Amino acid sequence: MIGAGLAVIGAGIGIGKIGGMATEAMARQPEFAGKIQGAMLITAAMVEGVALFAVIVALIK
Amino acid sequence: MRKTYFIVSFVLFWILISPSSLMAGEGEGGAESENREAHGKEHFNTAGLVAHHTSDSHDYLVELPFFHKTIHLPVILWTKNGLSIFSSARFQGDNEGKVVVNDDKGNRLVRKHEIIYYADKIEGMEHPSLMDYSLRPLDFSITRNVLAIFFVFLLLSITLYYARKAYENPKRLPKGVAAVLEPIILFIRDDIAKENIGKHYEKYMPYLLTVFFFILYSNLIGLIPFAPFGHNLTGNILITFVLAAIALVVILASSNKHYWKHIFTPPVPKLIWIVMVPVEIAGIFIKPFALMVRLFANILAGHTMMISLVALIFIFESAKWGIVSGIFVVFMSFIELLVAFLQAYIFTVLTAVFIGLALEEGHEEEHAAEGSIQATR
């Protein structure tokens, strides 16, 4: 239970950082905004996948 | 297009014959339904509700506003005495192992938590093991999820057939379904396949398209709550297991010598090999495993959220929560819609990336440069 909560904190921080750096990069070079958005979405899904690993393990226990 | 049909049928067949097609009926809330007895007063069993709505079952309860029916799906078992087919109505709705069915081949079968066992073998067992195949026959039943796969197949066939028809007349612009699907298919071809796989991307287009549309349609029908939609397909770990297993087979089948050379003899100082080679070998299996868990967990989490939000009404036992829950559910649905598309896209992109990695060659310049640096020492 607590493990699942901690894992979600990690995911939150990670995705927040990804979003922050992505918007900063988009502000620096607006012409690449599309590509950066794509990369951001993929990376966010990966980080979320890792967090959900922990949730699944917590559920199974 | 014919190839796409072929591959869709192949994927379906594989999923259909996976003998543990019912295993995920064990339900995530199996352990927590004991909470009910532990608590003194009545506690609304949310975990049990979620488990009931997200797991597979032999009976299909159709609950529309004016139409309630339980369709008893056929049970198809490969038992010690041969193939046994009967309707699940013979279990009379029992899920605790009380009703014994005597089938035509002389087996005595009970059903406990949606798993069918031999009655004699599990006498008096509280939690018989799912994995012990001496206790249970091989289960090839048409369960609710198998029905859902057929339904997804039907939807795919119908939409793709009409999309194809729009291209028969080369003078007309595609309209209708084709116009919606064309940018998606072109996106998969250009930004996913060509970008990641490179030269031979055309061989893999049918497979990637099938994976993308199957996952997308399965996610979407999980979001629509009424029959004939509303099946939790990709939120079932066995379905995603089969998808990931097929991806692994495709990756391994398309790997070349270069790929294996890099796994067993990576171009790093030989001392690191002790660490790196096991990690690389584990990586072959962990990458599809991650694909499986990512898709499964994302979709199941979404469905669990939705069911829990509606269960709030029953926990608080007040009708006013109906309005609040309704608004929450609408907003969650938008997020779930995004997640449905995103997860289908991510699965496809990662599969394409892994196939591209397996097909990679032409590092000769690197090795040559390495060789020349060593030669000049």
CSV table of N, CA, C and O in Angstrom, one decimal, chain B residues 90-92 94 97-103 107-111 119-120 123:
chain,number,residue,atom,x,y,z
B,90,ARG,N,-24.7,-25.1,-16.8
B,90,ARG,CA,-24.8,-26.3,-15.9
B,90,ARG,C,-24.1,-26.1,-14.6
B,90,ARG,O,-24.3,-26.8,-13.6
B,91,PHE,N,-23.3,-25.0,-14.5
B,91,PHE,CA,-22.8,-24.6,-13.2
B,91,PHE,C,-23.8,-23.9,-12.3
B,91,PHE,O,-23.5,-23.6,-11.2
B,92,GLN,N,-24.9,-23.5,-12.9
B,92,GLN,CA,-26.0,-22.8,-12.2
B,92,GLN,C,-25.5,-21.6,-11.4
B,92,GLN,O,-25.9,-21.4,-10.3
B,94,ASP,N,-22.8,-21.0,-10.0
B,94,ASP,CA,-22.0,-21.3,-8.8
B,94,ASP,C,-20.5,-20.9,-9.1
B,94,ASP,O,-20.0,-21.2,-10.1
B,97,GLY,N,-17.4,-23.6,-6.0
B,97,GLY,CA,-17.0,-25.0,-6.0
B,97,GLY,C,-18.0,-25.9,-5.4
B,97,GLY,O,-17.7,-27.0,-5.0
B,98,LYS,N,-19.3,-25.5,-5.4
B,98,LYS,CA,-20.3,-26.3,-4.7
B,98,LYS,C,-21.0,-27.2,-5.7
B,98,LYS,O,-21.3,-28.4,-5.4
B,99,VAL,N,-21.3,-26.7,-6.9
B,99,VAL,CA,-22.0,-27.5,-7.9
B,99,VAL,C,-21.1,-28.4,-8.7
B,99,VAL,O,-20.2,-27.8,-9.3
B,100,VAL,N,-21.4,-29.6,-8.7
B,100,VAL,CA,-20.5,-30.5,-9.5
B,100,VAL,C,-21.2,-30.9,-10.8
B,100,VAL,O,-22.4,-31.2,-10.8
B,101,VAL,N,-20.5,-30.7,-11.9
B,101,VAL,CA,-21.1,-31.0,-13.2
B,101,VAL,C,-20.5,-32.3,-13.7
B,101,VAL,O,-19.3,-32.5,-13.7
B,102,ASN,N,-21.4,-33.2,-14.1
B,102,ASN,CA,-20.9,-34.4,-14.7
B,102,ASN,C,-21.0,-34.3,-16.2
B,102,ASN,O,-22.2,-34.3,-16.7
B,103,ASP,N,-19.9,-34.2,-16.9
B,103,ASP,CA,-20.0,-34.0,-18.3
B,103,ASP,C,-20.1,-35.4,-19.1
B,103,ASP,O,-20.0,-36.4,-18.5
B,107,ASN,N,-16.2,-36.8,-16.6
B,107,ASN,CA,-15.4,-36.0,-15.6
B,107,ASN,C,-16.4,-35.3,-14.6
B,107,ASN,O,-17.5,-35.0,-15.0
B,108,ARG,N,-15.9,-35.1,-13.4
B,108,ARG,CA,-16.7,-34.4,-12.5
B,108,ARG,C,-16.0,-33.0,-12.3
B,108,ARG,O,-14.8,-33.0,-11.8
B,109,LEU,N,-16.7,-31.9,-12.6
B,109,LEU,CA,-16.0,-30.7,-12.6
B,109,LEU,C,-16.7,-29.7,-11.7
B,109,LEU,O,-17.9,-29.7,-11.6
B,110,VAL,N,-15.9,-28.8,-11.0
B,110,VAL,CA,-16.5,-27.7,-10.2
B,110,VAL,C,-15.8,-26.4,-10.7
B,110,VAL,O,-14.8,-26.5,-11.4
B,111,ARG,N,-16.5,-25.3,-10.4
B,111,ARG,CA,-15.9,-24.1,-10.8
B,111,ARG,C,-15.7,-23.2,-9.5
B,111,ARG,O,-16.7,-23.0,-8.7
B,119,ALA,N,-13.4,-32.1,-9.7
B,119,ALA,CA,-14.0,-32.1,-8.4
B,119,ALA,C,-13.3,-32.9,-7.3
B,119,ALA,O,-13.1,-32.5,-6.2
B,120,ASP,N,-12.8,-34.1,-7.8
B,120,ASP,CA,-12.2,-35.0,-6.8
B,120,ASP,C,-10.8,-34.5,-6.4
B,120,ASP,O,-10.4,-34.6,-5.2
B,123,GLU,N,-11.0,-31.6,-3.4
B,123,GLU,CA,-11.8,-31.9,-2.2
B,123,GLU,C,-11.2,-31.1,-1.0
B,123,GLU,O,-10.1,-31.4,-0.7
